[in-house]
XYZ file of C-alpha atoms in Angstrom:
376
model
C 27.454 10.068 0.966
C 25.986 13.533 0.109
C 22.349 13.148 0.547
C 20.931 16.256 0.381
C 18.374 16.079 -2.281
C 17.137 12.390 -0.869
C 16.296 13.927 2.354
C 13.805 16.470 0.317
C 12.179 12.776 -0.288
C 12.140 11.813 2.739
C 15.488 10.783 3.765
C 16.143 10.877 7.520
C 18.152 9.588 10.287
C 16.204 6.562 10.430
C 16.962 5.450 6.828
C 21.073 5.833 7.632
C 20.594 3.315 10.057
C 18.313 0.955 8.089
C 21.098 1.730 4.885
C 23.676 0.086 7.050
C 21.836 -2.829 8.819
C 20.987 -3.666 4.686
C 24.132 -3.188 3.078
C 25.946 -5.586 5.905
C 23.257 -8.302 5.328
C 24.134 -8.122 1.937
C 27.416 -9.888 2.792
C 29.615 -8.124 -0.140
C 32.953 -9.321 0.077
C 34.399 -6.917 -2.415
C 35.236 -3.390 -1.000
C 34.932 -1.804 -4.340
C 31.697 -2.744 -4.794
C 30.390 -1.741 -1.751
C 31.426 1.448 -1.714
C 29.787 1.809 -5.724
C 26.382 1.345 -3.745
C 23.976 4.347 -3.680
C 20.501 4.998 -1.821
C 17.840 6.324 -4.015
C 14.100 6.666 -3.367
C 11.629 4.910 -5.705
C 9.265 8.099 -6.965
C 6.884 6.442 -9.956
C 6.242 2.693 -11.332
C 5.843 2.158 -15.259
C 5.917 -1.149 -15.109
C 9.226 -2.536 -16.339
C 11.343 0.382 -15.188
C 11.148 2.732 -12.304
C 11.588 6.408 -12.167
C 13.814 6.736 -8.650
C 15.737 10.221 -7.364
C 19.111 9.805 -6.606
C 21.464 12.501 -4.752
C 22.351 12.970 -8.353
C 18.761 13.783 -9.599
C 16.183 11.565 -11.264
C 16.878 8.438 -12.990
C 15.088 5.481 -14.772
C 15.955 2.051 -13.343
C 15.178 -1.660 -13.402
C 16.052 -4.832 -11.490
C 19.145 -6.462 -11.496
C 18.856 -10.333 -12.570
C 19.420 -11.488 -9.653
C 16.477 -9.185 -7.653
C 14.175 -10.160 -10.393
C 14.828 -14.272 -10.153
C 13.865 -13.443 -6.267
C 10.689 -11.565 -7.256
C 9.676 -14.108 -9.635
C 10.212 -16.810 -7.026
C 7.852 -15.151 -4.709
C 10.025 -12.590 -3.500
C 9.530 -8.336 -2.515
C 8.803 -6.460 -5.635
C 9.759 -3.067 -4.888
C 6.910 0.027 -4.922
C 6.335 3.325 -5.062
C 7.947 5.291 -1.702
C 10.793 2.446 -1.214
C 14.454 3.340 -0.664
C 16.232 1.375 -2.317
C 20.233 0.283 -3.005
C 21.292 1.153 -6.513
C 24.412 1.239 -8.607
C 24.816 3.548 -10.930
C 26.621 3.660 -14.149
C 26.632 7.075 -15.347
C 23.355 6.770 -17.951
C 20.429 8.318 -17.199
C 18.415 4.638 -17.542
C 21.466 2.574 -16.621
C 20.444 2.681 -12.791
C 19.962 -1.206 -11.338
C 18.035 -1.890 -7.773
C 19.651 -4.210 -5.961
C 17.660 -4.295 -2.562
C 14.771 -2.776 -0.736
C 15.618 -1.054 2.710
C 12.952 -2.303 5.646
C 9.923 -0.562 5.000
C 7.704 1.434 7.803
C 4.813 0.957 6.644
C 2.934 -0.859 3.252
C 0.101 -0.043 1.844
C -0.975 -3.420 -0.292
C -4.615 -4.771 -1.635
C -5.397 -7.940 -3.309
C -4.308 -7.729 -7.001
C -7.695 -7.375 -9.043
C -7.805 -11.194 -11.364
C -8.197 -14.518 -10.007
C -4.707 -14.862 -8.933
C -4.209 -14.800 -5.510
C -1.386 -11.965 -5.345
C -0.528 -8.823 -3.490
C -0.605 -5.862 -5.266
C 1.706 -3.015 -3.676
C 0.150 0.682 -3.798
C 2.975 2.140 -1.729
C 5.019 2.110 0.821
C 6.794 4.503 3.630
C 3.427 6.318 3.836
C 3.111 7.979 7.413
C -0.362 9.268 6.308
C -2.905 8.135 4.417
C -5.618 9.984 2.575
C -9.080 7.998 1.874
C -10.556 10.213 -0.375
C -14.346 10.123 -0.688
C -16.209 12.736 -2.766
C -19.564 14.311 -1.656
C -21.407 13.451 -4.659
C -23.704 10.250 -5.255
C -20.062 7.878 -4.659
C -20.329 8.793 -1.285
C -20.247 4.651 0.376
C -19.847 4.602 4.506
C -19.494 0.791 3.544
C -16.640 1.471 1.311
C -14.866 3.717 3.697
C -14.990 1.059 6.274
C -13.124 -0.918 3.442
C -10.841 1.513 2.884
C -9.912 1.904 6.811
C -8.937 -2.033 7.223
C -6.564 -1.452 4.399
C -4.916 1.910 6.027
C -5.037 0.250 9.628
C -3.178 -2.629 8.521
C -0.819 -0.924 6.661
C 0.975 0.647 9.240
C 0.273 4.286 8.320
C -2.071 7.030 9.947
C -5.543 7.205 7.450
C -7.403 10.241 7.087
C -10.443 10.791 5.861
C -10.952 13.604 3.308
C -14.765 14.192 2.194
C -14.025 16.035 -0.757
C -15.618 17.986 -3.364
C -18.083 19.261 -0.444
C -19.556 21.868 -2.727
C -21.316 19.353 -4.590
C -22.849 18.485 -0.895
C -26.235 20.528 0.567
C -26.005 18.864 4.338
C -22.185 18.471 4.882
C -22.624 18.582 8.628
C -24.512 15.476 8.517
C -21.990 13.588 5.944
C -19.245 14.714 8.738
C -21.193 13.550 11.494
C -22.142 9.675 9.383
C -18.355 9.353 8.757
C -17.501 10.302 12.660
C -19.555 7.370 13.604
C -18.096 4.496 11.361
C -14.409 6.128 12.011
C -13.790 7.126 15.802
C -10.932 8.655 16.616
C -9.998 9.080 12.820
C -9.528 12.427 11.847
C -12.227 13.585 9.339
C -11.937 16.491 6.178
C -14.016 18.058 4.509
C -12.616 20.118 1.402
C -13.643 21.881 -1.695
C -10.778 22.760 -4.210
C -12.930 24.509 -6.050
C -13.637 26.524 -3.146
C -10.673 26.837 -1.837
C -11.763 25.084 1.860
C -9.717 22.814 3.920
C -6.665 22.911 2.631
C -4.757 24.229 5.779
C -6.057 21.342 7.434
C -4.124 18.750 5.125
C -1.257 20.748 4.786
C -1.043 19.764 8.534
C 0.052 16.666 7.617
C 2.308 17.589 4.575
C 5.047 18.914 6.311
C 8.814 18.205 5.842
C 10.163 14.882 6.061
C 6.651 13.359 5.994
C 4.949 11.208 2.809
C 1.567 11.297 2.436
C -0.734 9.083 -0.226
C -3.900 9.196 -1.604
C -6.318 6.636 -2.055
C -9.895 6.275 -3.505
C -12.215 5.377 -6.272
C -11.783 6.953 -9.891
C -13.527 10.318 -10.176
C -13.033 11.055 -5.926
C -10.981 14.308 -6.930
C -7.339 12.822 -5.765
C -5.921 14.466 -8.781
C -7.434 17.460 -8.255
C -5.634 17.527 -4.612
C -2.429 16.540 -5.762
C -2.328 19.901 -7.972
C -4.029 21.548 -5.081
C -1.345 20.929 -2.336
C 1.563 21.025 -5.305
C 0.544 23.994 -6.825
C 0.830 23.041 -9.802
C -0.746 21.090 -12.820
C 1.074 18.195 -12.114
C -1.992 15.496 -12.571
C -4.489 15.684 -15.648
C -8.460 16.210 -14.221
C -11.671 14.826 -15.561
C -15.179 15.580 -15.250
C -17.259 12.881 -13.490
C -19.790 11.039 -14.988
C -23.604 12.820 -14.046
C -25.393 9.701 -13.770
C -23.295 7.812 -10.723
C -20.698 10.568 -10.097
C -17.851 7.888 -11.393
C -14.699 9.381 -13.103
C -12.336 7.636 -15.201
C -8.747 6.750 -14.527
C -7.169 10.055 -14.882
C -3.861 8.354 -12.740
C -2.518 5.694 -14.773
C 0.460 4.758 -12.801
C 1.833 5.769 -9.219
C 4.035 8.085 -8.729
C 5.163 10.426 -6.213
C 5.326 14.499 -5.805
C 7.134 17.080 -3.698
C 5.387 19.845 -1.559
C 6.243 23.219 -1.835
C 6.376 23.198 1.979
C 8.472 19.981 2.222
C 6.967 16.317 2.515
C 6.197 14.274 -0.390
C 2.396 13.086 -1.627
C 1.919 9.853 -3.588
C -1.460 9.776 -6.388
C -2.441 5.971 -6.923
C -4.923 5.043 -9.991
C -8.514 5.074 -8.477
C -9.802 1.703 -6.940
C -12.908 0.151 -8.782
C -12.526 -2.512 -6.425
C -10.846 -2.874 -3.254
C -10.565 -6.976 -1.981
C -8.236 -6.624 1.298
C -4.819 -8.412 0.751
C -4.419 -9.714 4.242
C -5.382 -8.641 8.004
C -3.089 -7.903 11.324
C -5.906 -5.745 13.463
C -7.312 -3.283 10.373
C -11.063 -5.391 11.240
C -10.361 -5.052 15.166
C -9.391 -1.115 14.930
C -11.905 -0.561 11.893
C -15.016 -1.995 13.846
C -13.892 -1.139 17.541
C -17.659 -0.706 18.753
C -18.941 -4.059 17.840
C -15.418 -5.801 19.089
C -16.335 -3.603 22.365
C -20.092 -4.820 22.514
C -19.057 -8.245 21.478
C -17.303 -8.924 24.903
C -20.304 -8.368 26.366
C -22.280 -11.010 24.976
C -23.467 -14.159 27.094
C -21.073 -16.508 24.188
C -17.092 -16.113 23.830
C -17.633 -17.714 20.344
C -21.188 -15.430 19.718
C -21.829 -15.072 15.649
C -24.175 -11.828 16.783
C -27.149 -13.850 14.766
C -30.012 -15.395 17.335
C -27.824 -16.572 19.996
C -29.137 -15.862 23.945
C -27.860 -12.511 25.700
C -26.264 -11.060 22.094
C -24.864 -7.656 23.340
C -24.203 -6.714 19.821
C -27.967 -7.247 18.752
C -28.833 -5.511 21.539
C -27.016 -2.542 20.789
C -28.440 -2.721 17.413
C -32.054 -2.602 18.336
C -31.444 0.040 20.298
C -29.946 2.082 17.568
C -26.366 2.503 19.043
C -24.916 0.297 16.315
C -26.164 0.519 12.684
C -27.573 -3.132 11.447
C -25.898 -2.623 8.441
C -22.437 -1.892 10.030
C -22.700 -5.397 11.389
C -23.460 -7.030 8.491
C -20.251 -5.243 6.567
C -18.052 -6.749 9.625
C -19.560 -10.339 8.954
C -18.439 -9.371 5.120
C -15.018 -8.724 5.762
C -14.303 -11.497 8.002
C -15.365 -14.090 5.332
C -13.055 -12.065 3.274
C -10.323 -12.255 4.662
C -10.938 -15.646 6.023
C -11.287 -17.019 2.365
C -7.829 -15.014 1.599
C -5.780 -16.349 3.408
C -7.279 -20.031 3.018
C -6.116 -19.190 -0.745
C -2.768 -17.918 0.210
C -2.429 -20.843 2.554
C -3.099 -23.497 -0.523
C -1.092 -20.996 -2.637
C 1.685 -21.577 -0.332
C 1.116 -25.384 0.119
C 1.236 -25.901 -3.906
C 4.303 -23.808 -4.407
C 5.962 -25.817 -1.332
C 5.407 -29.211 -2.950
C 6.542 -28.021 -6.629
C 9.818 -26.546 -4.961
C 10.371 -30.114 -2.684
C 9.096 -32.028 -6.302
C 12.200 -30.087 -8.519
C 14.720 -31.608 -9.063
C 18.180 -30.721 -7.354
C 20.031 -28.662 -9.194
C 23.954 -30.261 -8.768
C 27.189 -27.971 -7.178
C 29.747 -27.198 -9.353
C 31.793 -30.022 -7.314
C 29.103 -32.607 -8.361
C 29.591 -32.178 -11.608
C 33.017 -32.043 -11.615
C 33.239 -35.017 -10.076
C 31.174 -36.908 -12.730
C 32.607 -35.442 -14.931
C 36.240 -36.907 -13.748
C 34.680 -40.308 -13.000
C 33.656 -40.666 -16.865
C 36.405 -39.654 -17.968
C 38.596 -41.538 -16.201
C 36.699 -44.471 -17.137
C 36.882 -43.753 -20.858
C 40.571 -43.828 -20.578
């Protein structure tokens, strides 16, 4: 299995192994159609069809029936950054996924709608850009968002201030971003200036994928042809009024380093509502999880109650009142989430136990025989 031009996307030892553990839970029987299996990397999203590289080059690709019957009954739906198991029948769109290999890392919000549904961004991301321009978008309450999502996807975030030109006191923007972020390495850059972009090629190095996420008009394009060097995403100007852009990415899809490593552009984020939570609150508010354990109360809300650490530290001006009252946000977030996942799940439990049983093939041969015989 020549794999040369997968491992300039990302292919490494660790995907052999995770290429074998999936193709023997597959439980093929036939020899000849194991060995007609192929690994390929999933590289953009249009919707109904994937663009994917092979070790042959790039392809177009769907789901095979039976991948898609599994998606539509709740199942994975693959995303941009997967490696995936493929067949290939010699057309350049006649590629069909049949699996997803075990993914490192996830990066997935809440799908914008009613519908309670996850919405993948990408996946096998080691880091994780959170791009915030320096303009009048600049949110600390929005980056805080932003960091529960990269915490609990698995990968490393970063935070890149860009556009810093735009920005007279950049000093202080670092310094406001330090505080809501510990230990989270912080960027500022200026394409246009040409500053800071040794210190994100730090992370774009060989065998490494790196994503980008904001809010339309952050500049993520702009980076993408930055690191590239090339053209490869279309930029607009920002509106004056609010510094929003519009959607200059309108699909995912992910590029190759001159250097080696891979970067993935999303569409920008007009809203971010957190899919789920492992510890992305925990790690994203570490100083008022710290100060809470102080309090007089195991169970302290951090309202009125007696000996309130966290209150105290807020009077004091160690931790920002408004920090606190973002942290009260997101846990009601995510609490109501996952009470609508939970009744999500309870619904489609008691339509699946509610269907009717669909017979064996012995069944119905069986009645089949029984009225017949009793027609004779």
């Amino acid at each position: 299995m020549n794999n040369n031009r997968l491992e300039q996307w990302g292919w490494a030892e660790e995907w052999n192994k995770k290429w074998i553990k999936t193709i023997e839970s597959m439980s093929v029987e036939e020899e000849a159609i194991t060995a007609a299996y192929e690994p390929a990397r999933i590289i953009a999203d249009y919707g109904q069809k994937f663009g994917v590289i092979t070790a042959e080059g790039r392809r177009f690709a769907s789901l095979t029936g039976k991948f898609r019957q599994r998606q539509e009954a709740g199942g994975m739906k693959p995303g941009v950054g997967d490696f995936i198991v493929i067949t290939s029948h010699g057309a350049q769109d006649d590629v069909k996924v049949h699996e997803v290999l075990e993914r490192s890392s996830i990066i997935a919000r809440q799908a914008a709608g009613n519908e309670t549904k996850e919405q993948i961004i990408a996946t096998n991301v080691n880091t994780l850009f959170i791009v915030c321009a320096l303009n009048k978008d600049y949110n600390v309450r929005r980056l805080e968002r932003y960091l529960i999502l990269a915490w609990n996807s698995g990968a490393n975030p970063v935070i890149v201030l860009s556009k810093s030109d735009l920005n007279d006191d950049v000093a202080f923007r670092l310094a406001e971003t330090d505080e809501i972020a510990p230990g989270v390495p912080v960027i500022a850059v200026s394409a246009k200036l040409g500053i800071g972009k040794d210190l994100l090629d730090q992370y774009a190095c060989p065998g490494q994928t790196v994503a980008l996420i904001g809010s339309s008009g952050s500049g993520k394009s702009t980076i993408i042809n930055w690191l590239t060097g090339q053209e490869e995403q279309i930029t607009q100007e920002v509106r004056d009024d609010d510094s929003r852009g519009r959607h200059t990415t309108t699909h995912r899809e992910l590029f190759l380093l001159p250097d080696g490593g891979v970067i993935i552009d999303t569409p920008g984020m007009r809203e971010l509502s957190i899919w789920d939570d492992g510890d992305g609150i925990a790690r994203t508010f570490d100083d008022i999880e710290q100060w809470a354990k102080q309090c007089y109360f195991d169970d302290c809300q951090h309202g009125r109650e007696k000996g309130c650490a966290v209150r105290e530290a807020i009077e004091t001006g160690t931790v920002d009142a408004s920090r606190l009252t973002n942290y009260h946000k997101m846990q009601r977030e995510i609490a109501y989430q996952l009470r609508k996942e939970a009744e999500v799940s309870k619904r489609n439990s008691k339509s699946t136990k509610n269907a009717p049983r669909r017979k064996k093939r012995g069944e119905w041969r069986a009645e089949v025989e029984e009225d017949f015989g009793a027609s004779k």
